[in-house]
Amino acid sequence: MATVFFTGFPGFLGTELLPRVMKRQATGVTATCLVQSKFKALAQSRADELSKTHPELAGRIRLLEGDITRADLGLGDTQELREEVIEVFHLAAVYDLAVRRDLAMKVNVDGTRYVADFARACPHLKRFHYVSTCYVSGKYAGAYTEYDLEKGQEFNNFYEETKYLAEVEVQRRMREGMPSTIYRPAIVVGDSATGATQKYDGPYFVVQWLLRQPGMAVMPVVGDPRRTRVNVVPRDFVVNAIAHLSGLERSLNKVYQLCDPNPPTAQQMMDVIGRATGKNMVRLPLPTWLARNALAYGPGVYKLMKIPAEALDYFVHPTFYTCNNTLADLEGSGLRCPSFPEYASRLVNFMREHPEISASAMV
């Protein structure tokens, strides 16, 4: 029996991607999801939900308890499974800007290496699909294309560094002949139609700070907000794009930056968020070093604002992402990245209605 192997289920992207990928599979093909033991109950619940909303998936989602940080993926003998696998979608990663380097190396680098080794050992493998990030660019200043990777860049944090090192591993295997496609999303936010998300980070840090203030709200501003661009993409665009591109023969051995081709400046983004939250903002320009140190070390500052110091780097980010491969291969599909103003109010409304969601990563 043929199967599509997923990591990262029941995560933010994996849960939505699975049914979209399975739509283009033959009826007899199953989905096999590698799931950490501590997320088994949640994974089963989401698999059951998918089987109800997508009846064609009933009985076709198999959950296997495992661990990408182990060489055998925590599965022991994988020979029988490897004979079944026709595609691998590797989404599992630790997404936390403040992550320790040892944990990030273990999950993002070692985990990717082990999943790629597993994929390479599958005799019927058609494609290894790897979800990377635009921020493998680190602090690179200027235009960063889908053909760029190793540019001598420095990194803002261990998340960026380890996702870069992981993609280096994948691209090496791709050059050695493993059929692969790499997807680099920008900052992923909630669904553009519903606002739904599983985690509040990125621009949500600004939203929550404004929502907790009265009508006239103070907003610290770093860098040059008229020049710095903040690239965010809604979840539905990312998963729909991956689902479409992954089914194309011409996507073989390509890299796709799933980003906004015309991202807003930091000032434009704050203006949009201000209107969506109904706040009149008083902007308080601050040197980046002062704002970062205040959030990291100032008594009570983080507790008051709930904006991590690490998030400031993305409001002074020097990189502009091009996405020529993405635009070319999505042409005619009806898929495009909506502009931030088109859906920002839905993100804000969802955040108002769901205060129970946090900024914590699934690890």
CSV table of C-alpha atoms in Angstrom, one decimal:
chain,number,residue,atom,x,y,z
A,1,MET,CA,0.0,0.0,0.0
A,2,ALA,CA,1.4,3.4,-1.0
A,3,THR,CA,1.6,6.1,1.6
A,4,VAL,CA,2.6,9.8,2.0
A,5,PHE,CA,4.7,10.4,5.0
A,6,PHE,CA,4.3,13.6,7.1
A,7,THR,CA,6.1,15.1,10.0
A,8,GLY,CA,4.8,18.2,11.7
A,9,PHE,CA,1.2,16.9,12.2
A,10,PRO,CA,-0.9,18.0,14.2
A,11,GLY,CA,0.9,21.4,13.9
A,12,PHE,CA,-0.2,24.7,12.5
A,13,LEU,CA,0.7,24.0,8.9
A,14,GLY,CA,0.7,20.2,8.8
A,15,THR,CA,-3.0,19.9,9.9
A,16,GLU,CA,-4.1,22.0,7.0
A,17,LEU,CA,-1.7,20.7,4.4
A,18,LEU,CA,-2.5,17.0,4.8
A,19,PRO,CA,-6.0,17.0,3.3
A,20,ARG,CA,-4.9,19.3,0.5
A,21,VAL,CA,-2.0,17.0,-0.5
A,22,MET,CA,-4.2,13.9,-0.2
A,23,LYS,CA,-6.7,15.3,-2.7
A,24,ARG,CA,-4.4,14.6,-5.5
A,25,GLN,CA,-3.5,11.1,-4.4
A,26,ALA,CA,-5.2,8.0,-5.6
A,27,THR,CA,-7.9,6.6,-3.4
A,28,GLY,CA,-5.8,3.7,-2.1
A,29,VAL,CA,-3.0,6.0,-0.9
A,30,THR,CA,-2.8,6.6,2.8
A,31,ALA,CA,-1.3,9.4,4.9
A,32,THR,CA,1.2,8.3,7.6
A,33,CYS,CA,2.0,10.9,10.3
A,34,LEU,CA,5.0,10.7,12.6
A,35,VAL,CA,3.8,12.0,15.9
A,36,GLN,CA,5.5,12.7,19.2
A,37,SER,CA,4.0,10.6,22.0
A,38,LYS,CA,2.9,13.7,24.0
A,39,PHE,CA,0.9,15.0,21.0
A,40,LYS,CA,-0.7,11.6,20.2
A,41,ALA,CA,-4.1,12.5,21.7
A,42,LEU,CA,-4.2,15.8,19.9
A,43,ALA,CA,-3.1,14.2,16.7
A,44,GLN,CA,-5.9,11.6,17.0
A,45,SER,CA,-8.4,14.3,17.7
A,46,ARG,CA,-7.4,16.3,14.6
A,47,ALA,CA,-7.3,13.2,12.4
A,48,ASP,CA,-10.8,12.4,13.5
A,49,GLU,CA,-11.9,15.9,12.7
A,50,LEU,CA,-10.3,15.7,9.3
A,51,SER,CA,-12.1,12.4,8.6
A,52,LYS,CA,-15.4,14.1,9.4
A,53,THR,CA,-14.8,17.2,7.3
A,54,HIS,CA,-13.1,15.3,4.5
A,55,PRO,CA,-15.0,11.9,4.3
A,56,GLU,CA,-12.6,10.7,1.6
A,57,LEU,CA,-9.9,10.6,4.3
A,58,ALA,CA,-11.8,8.2,6.6
A,59,GLY,CA,-9.6,5.3,7.4
A,60,ARG,CA,-6.7,6.7,5.4
A,61,ILE,CA,-4.8,8.6,8.2
A,62,ARG,CA,-2.3,6.5,10.2
A,63,LEU,CA,-0.5,7.8,13.2
A,64,LEU,CA,2.9,6.5,14.2
A,65,GLU,CA,4.5,7.5,17.5
A,66,GLY,CA,8.1,8.5,16.9
A,67,ASP,CA,10.8,11.1,17.2
A,68,ILE,CA,12.7,12.8,14.5
A,69,THR,CA,15.6,13.4,16.8
A,70,ARG,CA,16.5,9.7,16.7
A,71,ALA,CA,18.3,8.1,13.7
A,72,ASP,CA,15.5,5.5,13.3
A,73,LEU,CA,12.8,8.2,13.9
A,74,GLY,CA,11.9,6.2,17.0
A,75,LEU,CA,10.3,3.6,14.8
A,76,GLY,CA,12.8,0.7,15.0
A,77,ASP,CA,12.7,-1.3,11.9
A,78,THR,CA,11.4,0.9,9.1
A,79,GLN,CA,11.9,-1.5,6.1
A,80,GLU,CA,8.2,-2.2,5.6
A,81,LEU,CA,7.3,1.5,5.9
A,82,ARG,CA,10.0,2.5,3.5
A,83,GLU,CA,8.7,0.2,0.9
A,84,GLU,CA,5.3,2.0,1.1
A,85,VAL,CA,6.4,5.7,1.0
A,86,ILE,CA,6.1,7.6,-2.2
A,87,GLU,CA,6.4,11.2,-0.9
A,88,VAL,CA,7.7,12.7,2.3
A,89,PHE,CA,6.6,16.1,3.7
A,90,HIS,CA,8.9,17.3,6.4
A,91,LEU,CA,7.4,20.1,8.4
A,92,ALA,CA,8.5,19.3,11.9
A,93,ALA,CA,10.7,21.9,13.5
A,94,VAL,CA,11.1,24.0,16.6
A,95,TYR,CA,9.9,27.5,15.8
A,96,ASP,CA,10.9,29.7,18.7
A,97,LEU,CA,13.1,32.8,18.2
A,98,ALA,CA,14.5,32.4,21.8
A,99,VAL,CA,15.2,28.6,21.4
A,100,ARG,CA,18.4,27.2,22.9
A,101,ARG,CA,21.0,26.2,20.4
A,102,ASP,CA,21.3,22.6,21.6
A,103,LEU,CA,17.6,22.0,21.2
A,104,ALA,CA,17.4,23.8,17.9
A,105,MET,CA,20.3,21.7,16.6
A,106,LYS,CA,18.7,18.5,17.8
A,107,VAL,CA,15.3,19.1,16.3
A,108,ASN,CA,15.9,21.3,13.2
A,109,VAL,CA,19.3,20.0,12.0
A,110,ASP,CA,19.6,16.4,13.3
A,111,GLY,CA,15.9,15.9,12.8
A,112,THR,CA,16.0,17.0,9.2
A,113,ARG,CA,19.1,14.9,8.5
A,114,TYR,CA,17.4,11.8,9.9
A,115,VAL,CA,14.1,12.4,8.0
A,116,ALA,CA,16.1,13.0,4.8
A,117,ASP,CA,18.1,9.8,5.4
A,118,PHE,CA,14.8,7.9,5.8
A,119,ALA,CA,13.4,9.5,2.6
A,120,ARG,CA,16.5,8.6,0.6
A,121,ALA,CA,16.2,5.0,1.7
A,122,CYS,CA,12.6,4.7,0.4
A,123,PRO,CA,12.9,2.8,-3.0
A,124,HIS,CA,9.7,4.3,-4.4
A,125,LEU,CA,10.3,7.9,-3.3
A,126,LYS,CA,9.0,10.4,-5.9
A,127,ARG,CA,9.8,13.5,-3.9
A,128,PHE,CA,11.1,14.8,-0.6
A,129,HIS,CA,9.3,18.1,0.3
A,130,TYR,CA,11.0,20.2,2.9
A,131,VAL,CA,9.5,23.3,4.6
A,132,SER,CA,12.3,25.7,5.3
A,133,THR,CA,12.0,29.5,6.0
A,134,CYS,CA,12.8,32.7,4.2
A,135,TYR,CA,14.9,33.5,7.2
A,136,VAL,CA,17.7,31.2,6.3
A,137,SER,CA,18.9,34.6,4.9
A,138,GLY,CA,19.8,35.7,8.4
A,139,LYS,CA,20.9,39.3,8.4
A,140,TYR,CA,21.8,39.4,4.7
A,141,ALA,CA,21.3,42.9,3.4
A,142,GLY,CA,19.6,43.3,0.0
A,143,ALA,CA,17.6,41.1,-2.3
A,144,TYR,CA,17.7,37.3,-1.4
A,145,THR,CA,16.5,35.0,-4.2
A,146,GLU,CA,15.3,31.5,-4.4
A,147,TYR,CA,18.8,30.5,-5.7
A,148,ASP,CA,20.6,32.0,-2.7
A,149,LEU,CA,21.5,30.1,0.4
A,150,GLU,CA,25.1,30.3,1.5
A,151,LYS,CA,25.9,34.0,1.4
A,152,GLY,CA,28.2,34.3,4.4
A,153,GLN,CA,25.3,35.7,6.4
A,154,GLU,CA,25.1,36.1,10.2
A,155,PHE,CA,22.0,35.2,12.1
A,156,ASN,CA,19.7,36.9,14.5
A,157,ASN,CA,19.0,33.7,16.6
A,158,PHE,CA,19.5,30.0,16.7
A,159,TYR,CA,16.2,29.3,15.0
A,160,GLU,CA,17.5,31.1,11.8
A,161,GLU,CA,20.9,29.5,12.1
A,162,THR,CA,19.6,25.9,12.5
A,163,LYS,CA,17.0,26.2,9.7
A,164,TYR,CA,19.8,27.4,7.5
A,165,LEU,CA,22.0,24.5,8.4
A,166,ALA,CA,19.1,22.1,7.9
A,167,GLU,CA,18.5,23.5,4.4
A,168,VAL,CA,22.2,23.2,3.6
A,169,GLU,CA,21.8,19.4,4.4
A,170,VAL,CA,18.7,19.1,2.1
A,171,GLN,CA,20.3,21.0,-0.8
A,172,ARG,CA,23.3,18.8,-0.5
A,173,ARG,CA,21.2,15.7,-0.9
A,174,MET,CA,19.3,17.3,-3.7
A,175,ARG,CA,22.5,17.9,-5.6
A,176,GLU,CA,23.4,14.2,-4.9
A,177,GLY,CA,20.3,13.1,-6.7
A,178,MET,CA,17.5,12.9,-4.1
A,179,PRO,CA,14.3,14.3,-5.8
A,180,SER,CA,13.4,17.3,-3.6
A,181,THR,CA,11.5,20.5,-3.4
A,182,ILE,CA,12.1,23.2,-0.8
A,183,TYR,CA,9.5,25.8,0.4
A,184,ARG,CA,10.5,28.9,2.3
A,185,PRO,CA,7.6,30.7,3.9
A,186,ALA,CA,8.0,34.2,5.3
A,187,ILE,CA,6.4,35.0,8.7
A,188,VAL,CA,3.3,32.9,8.8
A,189,VAL,CA,0.1,34.3,10.3
A,190,GLY,CA,-3.5,33.1,10.6
A,191,ASP,CA,-5.9,32.2,7.9
A,192,SER,CA,-6.8,35.1,5.6
A,193,ALA,CA,-10.5,34.1,5.5
A,194,THR,CA,-11.1,33.3,9.2
A,195,GLY,CA,-8.1,34.7,11.1
A,196,ALA,CA,-7.6,31.3,12.7
A,197,THR,CA,-4.2,30.5,14.1
A,198,GLN,CA,-2.6,28.2,16.8
A,199,LYS,CA,0.1,30.6,18.0
A,200,TYR,CA,0.4,34.4,18.5
A,201,ASP,CA,3.8,35.7,17.4
A,202,GLY,CA,5.3,38.0,14.8
A,203,PRO,CA,2.9,40.9,14.2
A,204,TYR,CA,0.6,39.5,16.9
A,205,PHE,CA,3.0,40.9,19.5
A,206,VAL,CA,2.1,44.4,18.2
A,207,VAL,CA,-1.6,43.6,18.1
A,208,GLN,CA,-1.8,42.3,21.7
A,209,TRP,CA,0.1,45.3,23.0
A,210,LEU,CA,-2.3,47.7,21.3
A,211,LEU,CA,-5.4,45.8,22.4
A,212,ARG,CA,-4.4,46.1,26.0
A,213,GLN,CA,-4.1,49.9,25.8
A,214,PRO,CA,-6.9,52.6,25.8
A,215,GLY,CA,-8.0,54.4,22.7
A,216,MET,CA,-4.8,56.4,22.5
A,217,ALA,CA,-2.0,53.8,22.5
A,218,VAL,CA,1.8,54.2,22.7
A,219,MET,CA,3.8,52.3,20.2
A,220,PRO,CA,7.6,52.2,20.4
A,221,VAL,CA,9.2,52.3,16.9
A,222,VAL,CA,12.7,51.1,16.1
A,223,GLY,CA,14.8,51.5,13.0
A,224,ASP,CA,13.4,53.3,10.0
A,225,PRO,CA,9.8,52.1,9.7
A,226,ARG,CA,9.4,53.8,6.3
A,227,ARG,CA,12.1,51.7,4.7
A,228,THR,CA,12.1,48.3,6.5
A,229,ARG,CA,9.6,45.8,5.1
A,230,VAL,CA,7.9,43.1,7.1
A,231,ASN,CA,7.0,40.1,5.1
A,232,VAL,CA,4.0,38.1,6.4
A,233,VAL,CA,1.9,35.4,4.7
A,234,PRO,CA,-1.4,33.9,5.7
A,235,ARG,CA,-1.5,30.2,6.5
A,236,ASP,CA,-4.0,29.3,3.8
A,237,PHE,CA,-1.8,30.8,1.1
A,238,VAL,CA,1.2,28.8,2.3
A,239,VAL,CA,-0.5,25.4,2.5
A,240,ASN,CA,-2.4,25.9,-0.8
A,241,ALA,CA,0.8,26.9,-2.5
A,242,ILE,CA,2.7,23.9,-1.2
A,243,ALA,CA,-0.1,21.6,-2.1
A,244,HIS,CA,-0.2,22.9,-5.6
A,245,LEU,CA,3.5,23.2,-6.2
A,246,SER,CA,4.2,19.8,-4.7
A,247,GLY,CA,2.1,18.2,-7.4
A,248,LEU,CA,3.9,19.8,-10.4
A,249,GLU,CA,6.6,17.9,-12.3
A,250,ARG,CA,8.4,21.2,-12.9
A,251,SER,CA,8.8,21.9,-9.2
A,252,LEU,CA,11.4,19.1,-9.0
A,253,ASN,CA,14.6,20.3,-7.4
A,254,LYS,CA,13.3,23.9,-7.1
A,255,VAL,CA,13.2,26.3,-4.1
A,256,TYR,CA,10.1,28.4,-3.6
A,257,GLN,CA,10.0,31.5,-1.4
A,258,LEU,CA,6.4,31.7,-0.2
A,259,CYS,CA,6.3,35.4,0.5
A,260,ASP,CA,4.5,38.6,-0.2
A,261,PRO,CA,6.1,40.0,-3.4
A,262,ASN,CA,5.1,43.5,-2.3
A,263,PRO,CA,5.4,43.5,1.5
A,264,PRO,CA,4.3,46.5,3.6
A,265,THR,CA,6.8,48.7,5.3
A,266,ALA,CA,6.9,48.5,9.1
A,267,GLN,CA,5.1,51.9,9.2
A,268,GLN,CA,2.4,50.7,6.8
A,269,MET,CA,1.9,47.5,8.8
A,270,MET,CA,1.5,49.5,12.0
A,271,ASP,CA,-1.0,51.8,10.3
A,272,VAL,CA,-3.0,48.8,9.2
A,273,ILE,CA,-2.9,47.2,12.6
A,274,GLY,CA,-3.8,50.6,14.2
A,275,ARG,CA,-7.0,50.8,12.1
A,276,ALA,CA,-7.9,47.1,12.7
A,277,THR,CA,-7.6,47.5,16.5
A,278,GLY,CA,-9.3,50.9,16.5
A,279,LYS,CA,-6.4,52.6,18.2
A,280,ASN,CA,-4.8,56.0,17.6
A,281,MET,CA,-1.1,55.4,18.0
A,282,VAL,CA,1.4,57.7,19.5
A,283,ARG,CA,4.7,56.6,18.0
A,284,LEU,CA,7.8,56.7,20.2
A,285,PRO,CA,11.0,56.4,18.2
A,286,LEU,CA,13.7,54.4,20.1
A,287,PRO,CA,17.2,53.2,19.2
A,288,THR,CA,17.0,49.5,18.5
A,289,TRP,CA,19.7,48.7,21.0
A,290,LEU,CA,17.8,50.6,23.7
A,291,ALA,CA,14.5,48.9,23.0
A,292,ARG,CA,16.1,45.4,22.8
A,293,ASN,CA,17.9,45.9,26.1
A,294,ALA,CA,14.8,47.3,27.8
A,295,LEU,CA,12.7,44.3,26.8
A,296,ALA,CA,15.5,41.8,27.7
A,297,TYR,CA,16.7,43.3,30.9
A,298,GLY,CA,14.5,46.2,32.0
A,299,PRO,CA,12.6,45.3,35.2
A,300,GLY,CA,9.0,44.8,34.3
A,301,VAL,CA,9.2,45.9,30.7
A,302,TYR,CA,8.6,42.6,29.1
A,303,LYS,CA,5.9,41.7,31.6
A,304,LEU,CA,4.1,45.0,30.7
A,305,MET,CA,4.5,44.8,26.9
A,306,LYS,CA,4.8,41.0,26.3
A,307,ILE,CA,7.0,41.6,23.3
A,308,PRO,CA,10.1,39.5,23.3
A,309,ALA,CA,13.4,41.3,22.5
A,310,GLU,CA,14.1,38.8,19.7
A,311,ALA,CA,11.0,40.0,17.8
A,312,LEU,CA,12.5,43.5,17.3
A,313,ASP,CA,14.9,42.1,14.7
A,314,TYR,CA,12.1,41.6,12.2
A,315,PHE,CA,11.1,45.2,12.4
A,316,VAL,CA,14.6,46.3,11.3
A,317,HIS,CA,15.2,43.4,8.9
A,318,PRO,CA,17.5,44.3,6.0
A,319,THR,CA,16.4,41.6,3.5
A,320,PHE,CA,14.0,41.7,0.6
A,321,TYR,CA,12.8,38.4,-0.7
A,322,THR,CA,12.2,37.7,-4.3
A,323,CYS,CA,9.8,34.9,-5.4
A,324,ASN,CA,10.1,34.5,-9.1
A,325,ASN,CA,9.9,30.7,-9.1
A,326,THR,CA,6.7,30.9,-6.9
A,327,LEU,CA,5.0,33.5,-9.1
A,328,ALA,CA,5.9,31.6,-12.3
A,329,ASP,CA,4.7,28.2,-11.1
A,330,LEU,CA,1.5,29.5,-9.4
A,331,GLU,CA,0.5,31.3,-12.6
A,332,GLY,CA,-2.9,30.1,-13.8
A,333,SER,CA,-3.6,28.3,-10.5
A,334,GLY,CA,-5.7,31.2,-9.0
A,335,LEU,CA,-3.4,31.3,-6.0
A,336,ARG,CA,-1.8,34.5,-4.9
A,337,CYS,CA,-0.5,36.0,-1.6
A,338,PRO,CA,-3.1,38.5,-0.4
A,339,SER,CA,-1.8,41.8,0.8
A,340,PHE,CA,-1.7,42.3,4.6
A,341,PRO,CA,-4.5,45.0,4.6
A,342,GLU,CA,-6.9,42.5,2.9
A,343,TYR,CA,-7.0,40.3,6.0
A,344,ALA,CA,-5.5,42.1,9.0
A,345,SER,CA,-8.9,42.8,10.6
A,346,ARG,CA,-9.7,39.1,10.6
A,347,LEU,CA,-6.4,38.3,12.5
A,348,VAL,CA,-7.3,41.0,15.0
A,349,ASN,CA,-10.9,39.8,15.5
A,350,PHE,CA,-9.7,36.2,16.0
A,351,MET,CA,-7.2,37.3,18.6
A,352,ARG,CA,-9.9,39.3,20.4
A,353,GLU,CA,-12.2,36.2,20.4
A,354,HIS,CA,-9.5,33.7,21.4
A,355,PRO,CA,-7.4,35.1,24.3
A,356,GLU,CA,-6.6,31.6,25.4
A,357,ILE,CA,-4.0,31.1,22.6
A,358,SER,CA,-0.4,31.9,23.5
A,359,ALA,CA,2.9,32.5,21.7
A,360,SER,CA,4.3,29.1,22.8
A,361,ALA,CA,5.7,26.8,20.3
A,362,MET,CA,4.9,23.1,20.0
A,363,VAL,CA,8.1,21.3,21.0
